[in-house]
Structure formats: C-alpha cells, structure tokens
Amino acid sequence: MKETMRRLLLPLLAIFIATMAYAGTGDELQLELDAVNQQIAEARDVAETHEEPAVRLLAEERLATLLLTQAILKNRIAALGADGVSEVQIAVTKPDMAEVATIAAEMAITEAAIEEAEEAVRTSTGAEKAIAEARLESEKIALAQLRVAYVRARYGVAPVTSGTGDGRRAASASDWADRRYPEIDYSHQLFEMAYESGARISGWWTIAGRRGSATVFAQNLSAYDPDAVLKDRGMLLQVSCRDNQLEVTVSQPGRYLVGYDDGSGAGLFDVNYRIDAGALGREEWYGSTSGNGASIDGNAALTFIDELRWARHLEVELIDGPENRHRAEFTLAGFDDVSDAVDLACSQTVITLNQSDYKLIQTLLNIAGHNAGKADGIWGPQSSRAIGQYQRSAGLPETGVPDRATLDLLGLLP
C-alpha cells in the first residue's frame, strides 16, 4: 500500500514542481549542470570498470546521453553570461511548461523504478544480480534521455553552440560530413556527438572503435530524430563486435519493449524485414540487453550483415505483442565501412565457426599449454585469455579471438 501511494504521489509532486514559476537563472542552470557532471562521472566509471560487458555497453549509451545534456546546459549558461562567447545558438521557442510537467512525471516514475532496481541489485547474487544490474542501467538510460527532453523544454535551449569562446574555431558539420553523400544532413546532433568522441562518420553510420581493434560499435541514424517527442523519435540500427560477440540490434531508445515469452523466460520478438525490393523476411529475435529493442548474434547476425553488404535500404517491423508494431526504414549509405570494420574486429565470425570448431580450438590450446578450460565448444573469457596467451607467444596480434592468422598457425585452415 505504501509503495502504491508513493507511485501515485511522486508524479503529482513532479508536476507541481515543474509548473512553478519559471526562473532559468544562471545559478539554477549551474545546479543542473553540477548534477549532470556527477552522473557523467558515475556513468563513465561503470563503462570503464564494470565486470559485465552488457552493463558496460549500457553505461556507454547512458554516458553519451548525459554528455548531450551537459552540452545543452553549457550552451544555455554561455548564452546567459555571454562571456567570451562569439556566437551562441539558442532556441527560438519559449519554454514549454506543460511539456515539462509531463516529462517530470515520467522522470519521477523512472526514478522510483531505479530505486526498485537498486534494491534488486543489493539483494540478488550470481546470474540474477547480473540481470538486475543490466536492468538498473537500462532504467538509468531512460532517465538520462528524459532529462535531455526536460532541460530543453524547461529552458528553451538548442543542443549545440557555434562558438567556443577560447579562440579556437568552432566545430561545424563540414568537419565530420562524409562528402560522398552530399544529400545527408550532417547537422544531426548525434553525428556531432560521435565525431567529438572520436568515432568515424560513414554515410548514415557512426563507427566507434579504432581501425583493426577487437571492439566496434556502429549505429545508423537515418531513422532516428532525437529532437522529436519520445514516442516519435524513431529507431536505431546498431552493429557491434564486443568481447568476441557479433550482434545486430534494432532499438527504440527511451522505450521499454517486453516481447513475448516462449517458456524459456526470454523476451522474444517477431521481426519482419525487407532489404531493398527483395522478398519479405521473417525471423525471431531476442530482447536486446538494454530492453529497448531486439537483437540477433553470432552466425545469425553474420548472415544478416552479409545480406546488407550491397543493399541501399532496410525496412524493419518489430512486433512487440499483437497490438504493438514498431516500424522503421533505414538508409544504409556507408555500410561498406561498417562491414569492413566488423570483419576486422570479429574475423572469426567471417569463417563461421560452429561449436565443434571451438571445441577443437580449445583442445589444441590446452595441448599447447594454454589453459582454455573444459573443451566443450562454449567460447568464454577463459578461452579468450588462453588464445590471447597463445597469440602473444607466437608473435601474433593479441586479439583474444580465433582469427584467420591464429587458426592458420594452429593448422586449422586449408
């Protein structure tokens, strides 16, 4: 009963606070910025140090959203102070306090969900704790995304500044635009965020990860508008190779999609897709780690990527129950660079290894004196460490994955 009353009162309290007289002073904005800076530090720590790869990935997504909020607040503070600012771009619309009230109520509900998730983390162990930690990070992402919308609505600010105030030339879309595609509007704020974080821009894609590294994260922005209201922002298409795992995900940031349960306890989604003018494909995908979409991995992801290599468009329909259908059409310009990066990062998947192959590799590593654990064909952290040791001893790049060079040295390639 107490929890029920709390859930009812929190949104009402948020609405009351949000509809109070608007001030928008420098001190108020600075308090907002200080709070966001603390959250950025916490998210960065989780992204860099957490032992669970899924949680690290979620923290990175949250960090990107918080950095956007930070940029918005700095922009508004600079506009108020105008100290050393050569040109500041601010929104032409007034703060929308009705929208603020709606968002504040959603934030209050999400904050309550975060408290419940934190309690689940404290009281669980093992695999259940790992799942609870991922769910907690997912809720924090939702709150960070709501905060972006809240700050914009409350203070009436634009996402970026066009002057730096320190004598340096301000970055502009021409700095990161892929000149092969003049038809693409590169003023899209997520392109700038990716560029500032060191990612490459290829067509409609941002590609994070050094060339030839064992980690790549690419996302297609052609069907996503972060400036729209939450329900109308669209979807992201993401391709990643991380910790020896190739994955393709279609996500709807800020939403929590449940899927259906086939009895295994996993959230599953029916996915319809069409590549260019080809036949309609139908597949079953599992719920993504972040809880806002659906994914495929391993050989299924490799097959899907191969189908996209020479395509121009991808239509996707993600079915979340009989009444919920989420549709998007992605323009795939620039995917050639994404597929090349994935080939380098997940080179073992290009060879399409099966469980028997992995079992043989583990057996050979154990014979060579590098403890890969039980030769069961299940590739995990111990196997990755063992093959990394083997690669180092042989003078090969220490990728931690059974890439072509390593398999050739093991005598497993013709």
GROMACS .gro file of C-alpha atoms in nm:
model
  414
    1MET     CA    1   0.000   0.000   0.000
    2LYS     CA    2   0.280   0.238   0.092
    3GLU     CA    3   0.460   0.174  -0.238
    4THR     CA    4   0.136   0.222  -0.434
    5MET     CA    5   0.075   0.561  -0.269
    6ARG     CA    6   0.434   0.659  -0.337
    7ARG     CA    7   0.400   0.578  -0.706
    8LEU     CA    8   0.084   0.790  -0.725
    9LEU     CA    9   0.223   1.086  -0.532
   10LEU     CA   10   0.564   1.113  -0.697
   11PRO     CA   11   0.429   1.211  -1.043
   12LEU     CA   12   0.188   1.462  -0.883
   13LEU     CA   13   0.472   1.618  -0.687
   14ALA     CA   14   0.683   1.635  -1.002
   15ILE     CA   15   0.403   1.811  -1.191
   16PHE     CA   16   0.365   2.065  -0.906
   17ILE     CA   17   0.738   2.141  -0.904
   18ALA     CA   18   0.760   2.162  -1.283
   19THR     CA   19   0.472   2.409  -1.312
   20MET     CA   20   0.614   2.653  -1.059
   21ALA     CA   21   0.723   2.995  -1.192
   22TYR     CA   22   0.999   2.960  -1.448
   23ALA     CA   23   1.328   3.120  -1.348
   24GLY     CA   24   1.603   2.983  -1.567
   25THR     CA   25   1.875   3.174  -1.380
   26GLY     CA   26   2.243   3.106  -1.413
   27ASP     CA   27   2.256   2.961  -1.061
   28GLU     CA   28   1.968   2.723  -1.137
   29LEU     CA   29   2.133   2.608  -1.458
   30GLN     CA   30   2.464   2.560  -1.280
   31LEU     CA   31   2.298   2.334  -1.023
   32GLU     CA   32   2.151   2.129  -1.309
   33LEU     CA   33   2.495   2.110  -1.470
   34ASP     CA   34   2.666   2.006  -1.146
   35ALA     CA   35   2.417   1.721  -1.104
   36VAL     CA   36   2.471   1.606  -1.463
   37ASN     CA   37   2.850   1.623  -1.419
   38GLN     CA   38   2.823   1.388  -1.120
   39GLN     CA   39   2.612   1.146  -1.325
   40ILE     CA   40   2.865   1.162  -1.608
   41ALA     CA   41   3.145   1.065  -1.371
   42GLU     CA   42   2.940   0.775  -1.235
   43ALA     CA   43   2.841   0.650  -1.582
   44ARG     CA   44   3.200   0.676  -1.707
   45ASP     CA   45   3.324   0.474  -1.409
   46VAL     CA   46   3.067   0.199  -1.478
   47ALA     CA   47   3.151   0.200  -1.851
   48GLU     CA   48   3.523   0.162  -1.782
   49THR     CA   49   3.533  -0.073  -1.483
   50HIS     CA   50   3.220  -0.291  -1.457
   51GLU     CA   51   3.294  -0.660  -1.498
   52GLU     CA   52   2.979  -0.733  -1.701
   53PRO     CA   53   3.017  -0.642  -2.073
   54ALA     CA   54   2.643  -0.584  -2.111
   55VAL     CA   55   2.640  -0.334  -1.825
   56ARG     CA   56   2.944  -0.154  -1.968
   57LEU     CA   57   2.769  -0.122  -2.304
   58LEU     CA   58   2.457   0.022  -2.140
   59ALA     CA   59   2.665   0.265  -1.937
   60GLU     CA   60   2.831   0.389  -2.255
   61GLU     CA   61   2.489   0.461  -2.406
   62ARG     CA   62   2.387   0.647  -2.090
   63LEU     CA   63   2.713   0.842  -2.092
   64ALA     CA   64   2.651   0.962  -2.449
   65THR     CA   65   2.307   1.093  -2.349
   66LEU     CA   66   2.442   1.268  -2.039
   67LEU     CA   67   2.714   1.435  -2.245
   68LEU     CA   68   2.443   1.573  -2.472
   69THR     CA   69   2.259   1.717  -2.169
   70GLN     CA   70   2.586   1.866  -2.048
   71ALA     CA   71   2.638   2.038  -2.384
   72ILE     CA   72   2.284   2.179  -2.378
   73LEU     CA   73   2.326   2.324  -2.028
   74LYS     CA   74   2.666   2.473  -2.107
   75ASN     CA   75   2.513   2.631  -2.415
   76ARG     CA   76   2.237   2.798  -2.211
   77ILE     CA   77   2.478   2.915  -1.938
   78ALA     CA   78   2.705   3.065  -2.204
   79ALA     CA   79   2.407   3.243  -2.360
   80LEU     CA   80   2.312   3.398  -2.026
   81GLY     CA   81   2.666   3.506  -1.939
   82ALA     CA   82   2.792   3.578  -2.290
   83ASP     CA   83   3.145   3.590  -2.150
   84GLY     CA   84   3.387   3.521  -2.431
   85VAL     CA   85   3.116   3.371  -2.650
   86SER     CA   86   3.143   3.486  -3.009
   87GLU     CA   87   2.818   3.329  -3.122
   88VAL     CA   88   2.567   3.116  -2.935
   89GLN     CA   89   2.280   2.933  -3.094
   90ILE     CA   90   1.969   2.925  -2.872
   91ALA     CA   91   1.617   2.802  -2.928
   92VAL     CA   92   1.363   3.049  -3.070
   93THR     CA   93   1.070   2.895  -2.880
   94LYS     CA   94   0.978   2.972  -2.523
   95PRO     CA   95   0.999   2.709  -2.250
   96ASP     CA   96   0.705   2.469  -2.268
   97MET     CA   97   0.597   2.421  -1.906
   98ALA     CA   98   0.312   2.186  -1.994
   99GLU     CA   99   0.565   1.956  -2.161
  100VAL     CA  100   0.793   1.998  -1.861
  101ALA     CA  101   0.515   1.876  -1.629
  102THR     CA  102   0.456   1.568  -1.842
  103ILE     CA  103   0.826   1.484  -1.859
  104ALA     CA  104   0.878   1.548  -1.487
  105ALA     CA  105   0.603   1.298  -1.406
  106GLU     CA  106   0.770   1.036  -1.627
  107MET     CA  107   1.102   1.111  -1.459
  108ALA     CA  108   0.952   1.057  -1.115
  109ILE     CA  109   0.815   0.717  -1.218
  110THR     CA  110   1.151   0.621  -1.367
  111GLU     CA  111   1.336   0.732  -1.053
  112ALA     CA  112   1.108   0.504  -0.849
  113ALA     CA  113   1.187   0.218  -1.088
  114ILE     CA  114   1.559   0.290  -1.041
  115GLU     CA  115   1.521   0.259  -0.664
  116GLU     CA  116   1.350  -0.079  -0.707
  117ALA     CA  117   1.624  -0.194  -0.944
  118GLU     CA  118   1.894  -0.082  -0.698
  119GLU     CA  119   1.726  -0.287  -0.426
  120ALA     CA  120   1.721  -0.590  -0.658
  121VAL     CA  121   2.095  -0.548  -0.717
  122ARG     CA  122   2.161  -0.532  -0.342
  123THR     CA  123   1.957  -0.843  -0.263
  124SER     CA  124   2.048  -1.074  -0.554
  125THR     CA  125   2.354  -1.282  -0.640
  126GLY     CA  126   2.511  -1.457  -0.937
  127ALA     CA  127   2.328  -1.450  -1.267
  128GLU     CA  128   2.024  -1.282  -1.112
  129LYS     CA  129   2.246  -0.995  -0.993
  130ALA     CA  130   2.396  -0.953  -1.341
  131ILE     CA  131   2.045  -0.930  -1.489
  132ALA     CA  132   1.941  -0.682  -1.218
  133GLU     CA  133   2.247  -0.466  -1.288
  134ALA     CA  134   2.164  -0.456  -1.659
  135ARG     CA  135   1.804  -0.363  -1.581
  136LEU     CA  136   1.922  -0.087  -1.344
  137GLU     CA  137   2.146   0.061  -1.613
  138SER     CA  138   1.860   0.042  -1.863
  139GLU     CA  139   1.637   0.244  -1.628
  140LYS     CA  140   1.917   0.498  -1.582
  141ILE     CA  141   1.942   0.536  -1.961
  142ALA     CA  142   1.569   0.608  -1.976
  143LEU     CA  143   1.608   0.873  -1.705
  144ALA     CA  144   1.903   1.034  -1.885
  145GLN     CA  145   1.701   1.052  -2.207
  146LEU     CA  146   1.407   1.207  -2.024
  147ARG     CA  147   1.641   1.463  -1.869
  148VAL     CA  148   1.751   1.579  -2.215
  149ALA     CA  149   1.389   1.646  -2.307
  150TYR     CA  150   1.322   1.809  -1.968
  151VAL     CA  151   1.615   2.051  -1.996
  152ARG     CA  152   1.518   2.156  -2.347
  153ALA     CA  153   1.154   2.209  -2.258
  154ARG     CA  154   1.224   2.393  -1.932
  155TYR     CA  155   1.500   2.625  -2.051
  156GLY     CA  156   1.424   2.656  -2.422
  157VAL     CA  157   1.775   2.579  -2.540
  158ALA     CA  158   1.936   2.447  -2.855
  159PRO     CA  159   2.167   2.144  -2.837
  160VAL     CA  160   2.493   2.297  -2.957
  161THR     CA  161   2.696   2.614  -2.955
  162SER     CA  162   2.859   2.753  -3.266
  163GLY     CA  163   3.137   2.937  -3.084
  164THR     CA  164   3.398   2.810  -2.843
  165GLY     CA  165   3.490   3.127  -2.656
  166ASP     CA  166   3.856   3.027  -2.633
  167GLY     CA  167   3.983   3.146  -2.967
  168ARG     CA  168   3.952   2.811  -3.138
  169ARG     CA  169   3.737   2.764  -3.444
  170ALA     CA  170   3.402   2.609  -3.356
  171ALA     CA  171   3.332   2.266  -3.499
  172SER     CA  172   3.076   2.255  -3.775
  173ALA     CA  173   2.903   1.983  -3.973
  174SER     CA  174   3.161   2.019  -4.251
  175ASP     CA  175   3.422   1.876  -4.012
  176TRP     CA  176   3.256   1.537  -3.988
  177ALA     CA  177   3.042   1.522  -4.304
  178ASP     CA  178   3.106   1.229  -4.537
  179ARG     CA  179   3.144   1.414  -4.866
  180ARG     CA  180   3.044   1.106  -5.063
  181TYR     CA  181   2.687   1.170  -4.953
  182PRO     CA  182   2.600   1.542  -5.000
  183GLU     CA  183   2.229   1.460  -4.966
  184ILE     CA  184   2.268   1.373  -4.594
  185ASP     CA  185   2.206   1.649  -4.339
  186TYR     CA  186   2.507   1.622  -4.108
  187SER     CA  187   2.381   1.888  -3.868
  188HIS     CA  188   2.213   1.594  -3.689
  189GLN     CA  189   2.340   1.635  -3.330
  190LEU     CA  190   2.425   1.267  -3.285
  191PHE     CA  191   2.675   1.293  -3.571
  192GLU     CA  192   2.850   1.573  -3.382
  193MET     CA  193   2.849   1.375  -3.058
  194ALA     CA  194   3.003   1.077  -3.236
  195TYR     CA  195   3.265   1.297  -3.402
  196GLU     CA  196   3.357   1.464  -3.071
  197SER     CA  197   3.402   1.122  -2.909
  198GLY     CA  198   3.641   1.010  -3.185
  199ALA     CA  199   3.404   0.798  -3.396
  200ARG     CA  200   3.419   0.784  -3.774
  201ILE     CA  201   3.128   0.901  -3.987
  202SER     CA  202   3.040   0.694  -4.291
  203GLY     CA  203   2.720   0.783  -4.474
  204TRP     CA  204   2.437   0.745  -4.224
  205TRP     CA  205   2.661   0.549  -3.984
  206THR     CA  206   2.879   0.639  -3.687
  207ILE     CA  207   3.156   0.386  -3.622
  208ALA     CA  208   3.327   0.377  -3.282
  209GLY     CA  209   3.644   0.177  -3.226
  210ARG     CA  210   3.994   0.202  -3.365
  211ARG     CA  211   4.064   0.054  -3.705
  212GLY     CA  212   4.156  -0.309  -3.660
  213SER     CA  213   4.059  -0.317  -3.292
  214ALA     CA  214   3.864  -0.606  -3.140
  215THR     CA  215   3.573  -0.377  -3.049
  216VAL     CA  216   3.345  -0.196  -3.294
  217PHE     CA  217   3.013  -0.025  -3.233
  218ALA     CA  218   2.829   0.126  -3.530
  219GLN     CA  219   2.484   0.279  -3.546
  220ASN     CA  220   2.266   0.404  -3.828
  221LEU     CA  221   2.092   0.737  -3.762
  222SER     CA  222   1.874   0.760  -4.074
  223ALA     CA  223   1.550   0.666  -3.893
  224TYR     CA  224   1.606   0.845  -3.562
  225ASP     CA  225   1.528   1.205  -3.461
  226PRO     CA  226   1.641   1.290  -3.104
  227ASP     CA  227   1.462   1.627  -3.121
  228ALA     CA  228   1.117   1.468  -3.156
  229VAL     CA  229   0.897   1.375  -2.860
  230LEU     CA  230   0.989   1.042  -2.706
  231LYS     CA  231   0.727   0.831  -2.881
  232ASP     CA  232   0.809   0.976  -3.224
  233ARG     CA  233   1.189   0.963  -3.221
  234GLY     CA  234   1.212   0.652  -3.435
  235MET     CA  235   1.464   0.369  -3.422
  236LEU     CA  236   1.835   0.295  -3.441
  237LEU     CA  237   2.005   0.014  -3.630
  238GLN     CA  238   2.321  -0.099  -3.449
  239VAL     CA  239   2.601  -0.341  -3.537
  240SER     CA  240   2.868  -0.433  -3.285
  241CYS     CA  241   3.154  -0.667  -3.213
  242ARG     CA  242   3.247  -0.673  -2.846
  243ASP     CA  243   3.409  -0.941  -2.633
  244ASN     CA  244   3.416  -1.180  -2.928
  245GLN     CA  245   3.042  -1.135  -2.985
  246LEU     CA  246   2.890  -1.011  -3.311
  247GLU     CA  247   2.546  -0.855  -3.269
  248VAL     CA  248   2.284  -0.669  -3.475
  249THR     CA  249   2.021  -0.469  -3.286
  250VAL     CA  250   1.717  -0.263  -3.377
  251SER     CA  251   1.635  -0.035  -3.083
  252GLN     CA  252   1.392   0.235  -2.983
  253PRO     CA  253   1.578   0.445  -2.722
  254GLY     CA  254   1.370   0.562  -2.431
  255ARG     CA  255   1.113   0.284  -2.467
  256TYR     CA  256   1.092  -0.046  -2.281
  257LEU     CA  257   0.979  -0.330  -2.508
  258VAL     CA  258   0.872  -0.654  -2.346
  259GLY     CA  259   0.838  -0.912  -2.625
  260TYR     CA  260   0.677  -1.248  -2.558
  261ASP     CA  261   0.786  -1.548  -2.354
  262ASP     CA  262   0.818  -1.886  -2.526
  263GLY     CA  263   0.854  -2.058  -2.189
  264SER     CA  264   1.228  -2.001  -2.155
  265GLY     CA  265   1.185  -1.672  -1.968
  266ALA     CA  266   1.344  -1.472  -2.250
  267GLY     CA  267   1.177  -1.182  -2.427
  268LEU     CA  268   1.135  -1.270  -2.795
  269PHE     CA  269   1.020  -1.061  -3.090
  270ASP     CA  270   0.886  -1.144  -3.432
  271VAL     CA  271   1.076  -0.934  -3.683
  272ASN     CA  272   0.967  -0.872  -4.041
  273TYR     CA  273   1.218  -0.711  -4.272
  274ARG     CA  274   1.270  -0.630  -4.638
  275ILE     CA  275   1.607  -0.548  -4.795
  276ASP     CA  276   1.572  -0.316  -5.094
  277ALA     CA  277   1.290  -0.459  -5.310
  278GLY     CA  278   1.355  -0.818  -5.205
  279ALA     CA  279   1.125  -1.072  -5.051
  280LEU     CA  280   0.982  -1.022  -4.703
  281GLY     CA  281   1.194  -1.192  -4.438
  282ARG     CA  282   1.055  -1.319  -4.107
  283GLU     CA  283   1.272  -1.406  -3.810
  284GLU     CA  284   1.259  -1.441  -3.432
  285TRP     CA  285   1.496  -1.208  -3.246
  286TYR     CA  286   1.564  -1.193  -2.872
  287GLY     CA  287   1.516  -0.889  -2.650
  288SER     CA  288   1.821  -0.660  -2.650
  289THR     CA  289   2.024  -0.617  -2.332
  290SER     CA  290   1.909  -0.256  -2.295
  291GLY     CA  291   1.543  -0.360  -2.304
  292ASN     CA  292   1.453  -0.118  -2.581
  293GLY     CA  293   1.470  -0.339  -2.888
  294ALA     CA  294   1.558  -0.677  -3.036
  295SER     CA  295   1.886  -0.842  -3.138
  296ILE     CA  296   2.046  -1.135  -3.315
  297ASP     CA  297   2.403  -1.252  -3.266
  298GLY     CA  298   2.662  -1.499  -3.386
  299ASN     CA  299   2.604  -1.668  -3.721
  300ALA     CA  300   2.252  -1.525  -3.749
  301ALA     CA  301   2.399  -1.174  -3.723
  302LEU     CA  302   2.671  -1.260  -3.973
  303THR     CA  303   2.416  -1.385  -4.227
  304PHE     CA  304   2.208  -1.070  -4.182
  305ILE     CA  305   2.515  -0.846  -4.227
  306ASP     CA  306   2.609  -1.033  -4.545
  307GLU     CA  307   2.260  -0.961  -4.683
  308LEU     CA  308   2.308  -0.589  -4.613
  309ARG     CA  309   2.654  -0.551  -4.768
  310TRP     CA  310   2.535  -0.429  -5.109
  311ALA     CA  311   2.189  -0.305  -5.010
  312ARG     CA  312   2.059   0.051  -5.005
  313HIS     CA  313   1.754   0.028  -4.779
  314LEU     CA  314   1.625  -0.186  -4.494
  315GLU     CA  315   1.263  -0.188  -4.379
  316VAL     CA  316   1.204  -0.339  -4.034
  317GLU     CA  317   0.889  -0.416  -3.839
  318LEU     CA  318   0.946  -0.512  -3.476
  319ILE     CA  319   0.639  -0.683  -3.326
  320ASP     CA  320   0.604  -0.637  -2.950
  321GLY     CA  321   0.274  -0.818  -2.887
  322PRO     CA  322  -0.037  -0.826  -3.110
  323GLU     CA  323  -0.111  -0.454  -3.079
  324ASN     CA  324   0.240  -0.306  -3.084
  325ARG     CA  325   0.426  -0.285  -3.412
  326HIS     CA  326   0.733  -0.064  -3.440
  327ARG     CA  327   0.838   0.019  -3.796
  328ALA     CA  328   1.140   0.193  -3.944
  329GLU     CA  329   1.308   0.234  -4.282
  330PHE     CA  330   1.685   0.271  -4.272
  331THR     CA  331   1.902   0.416  -4.548
  332LEU     CA  332   2.221   0.208  -4.548
  333ALA     CA  333   2.463   0.451  -4.715
  334GLY     CA  334   2.813   0.395  -4.572
  335PHE     CA  335   2.757   0.035  -4.465
  336ASP     CA  336   3.060  -0.080  -4.663
  337ASP     CA  337   3.285   0.079  -4.397
  338VAL     CA  338   3.079  -0.079  -4.119
  339SER     CA  339   3.109  -0.428  -4.267
  340ASP     CA  340   3.485  -0.383  -4.316
  341ALA     CA  341   3.527  -0.276  -3.953
  342VAL     CA  342   3.321  -0.572  -3.833
  343ASP     CA  343   3.522  -0.814  -4.049
  344LEU     CA  344   3.842  -0.692  -3.882
  345ALA     CA  345   3.703  -0.691  -3.529
  346CYS     CA  346   3.512  -1.021  -3.550
  347SER     CA  347   3.722  -1.201  -3.808
  348GLN     CA  348   3.642  -1.540  -3.655
  349THR     CA  349   3.276  -1.499  -3.746
  350VAL     CA  350   3.363  -1.445  -4.110
  351ILE     CA  351   3.496  -1.803  -4.108
  352THR     CA  352   3.168  -1.917  -3.946
  353LEU     CA  353   3.287  -2.143  -3.667
  354ASN     CA  354   3.050  -2.388  -3.501
  355GLN     CA  355   3.060  -2.547  -3.156
  356SER     CA  356   3.269  -2.840  -3.280
  357ASP     CA  357   3.523  -2.596  -3.424
  358TYR     CA  358   3.550  -2.411  -3.094
  359LYS     CA  359   3.588  -2.743  -2.909
  360LEU     CA  360   3.880  -2.836  -3.134
  361ILE     CA  361   4.044  -2.496  -3.084
  362GLN     CA  362   4.012  -2.531  -2.706
  363THR     CA  363   4.164  -2.878  -2.721
  364LEU     CA  364   4.463  -2.754  -2.923
  365LEU     CA  365   4.516  -2.460  -2.686
  366ASN     CA  366   4.515  -2.695  -2.385
  367ILE     CA  367   4.767  -2.924  -2.557
  368ALA     CA  368   4.987  -2.621  -2.625
  369GLY     CA  369   4.988  -2.539  -2.252
  370HIS     CA  370   4.739  -2.251  -2.257
  371ASN     CA  371   4.451  -2.336  -2.025
  372ALA     CA  372   4.127  -2.283  -2.221
  373GLY     CA  373   3.924  -2.474  -1.965
  374LYS     CA  374   3.697  -2.763  -2.050
  375ALA     CA  375   3.688  -2.831  -2.426
  376ASP     CA  376   3.310  -2.803  -2.455
  377GLY     CA  377   3.282  -2.572  -2.756
  378ILE     CA  378   3.148  -2.286  -2.545
  379TRP     CA  379   3.372  -1.987  -2.601
  380GLY     CA  380   3.407  -1.773  -2.289
  381PRO     CA  381   3.656  -1.546  -2.106
  382GLN     CA  382   3.893  -1.834  -2.016
  383SER     CA  383   3.914  -1.941  -2.381
  384SER     CA  384   3.975  -1.580  -2.487
  385ARG     CA  385   4.259  -1.547  -2.235
  386ALA     CA  386   4.412  -1.875  -2.348
  387ILE     CA  387   4.413  -1.784  -2.716
  388GLY     CA  388   4.548  -1.439  -2.628
  389GLN     CA  389   4.840  -1.604  -2.449
  390TYR     CA  390   4.896  -1.831  -2.750
  391GLN     CA  391   4.891  -1.533  -2.986
  392ARG     CA  392   5.138  -1.340  -2.769
  393SER     CA  393   5.376  -1.636  -2.751
  394ALA     CA  394   5.360  -1.677  -3.129
  395GLY     CA  395   5.415  -1.307  -3.201
  396LEU     CA  396   5.064  -1.254  -3.339
  397PRO     CA  397   4.835  -0.959  -3.256
  398GLU     CA  398   4.674  -1.041  -2.922
  399THR     CA  399   4.308  -1.018  -3.025
  400GLY     CA  400   4.174  -1.285  -2.789
  401VAL     CA  401   3.966  -1.435  -3.072
  402PRO     CA  402   4.032  -1.723  -3.316
  403ASP     CA  403   4.108  -1.502  -3.616
  404ARG     CA  404   4.244  -1.620  -3.951
  405ALA     CA  405   4.611  -1.579  -3.863
  406THR     CA  406   4.572  -1.777  -3.540
  407LEU     CA  407   4.369  -2.055  -3.700
  408ASP     CA  408   4.626  -2.081  -3.977
  409LEU     CA  409   4.904  -2.120  -3.720
  410LEU     CA  410   4.702  -2.385  -3.539
  411GLY     CA  411   4.678  -2.573  -3.867
  412LEU     CA  412   4.302  -2.537  -3.896
  413LEU     CA  413   4.284  -2.351  -4.226
  414PRO     CA  414   4.340  -2.525  -4.561
   0.00000   0.00000   0.00000
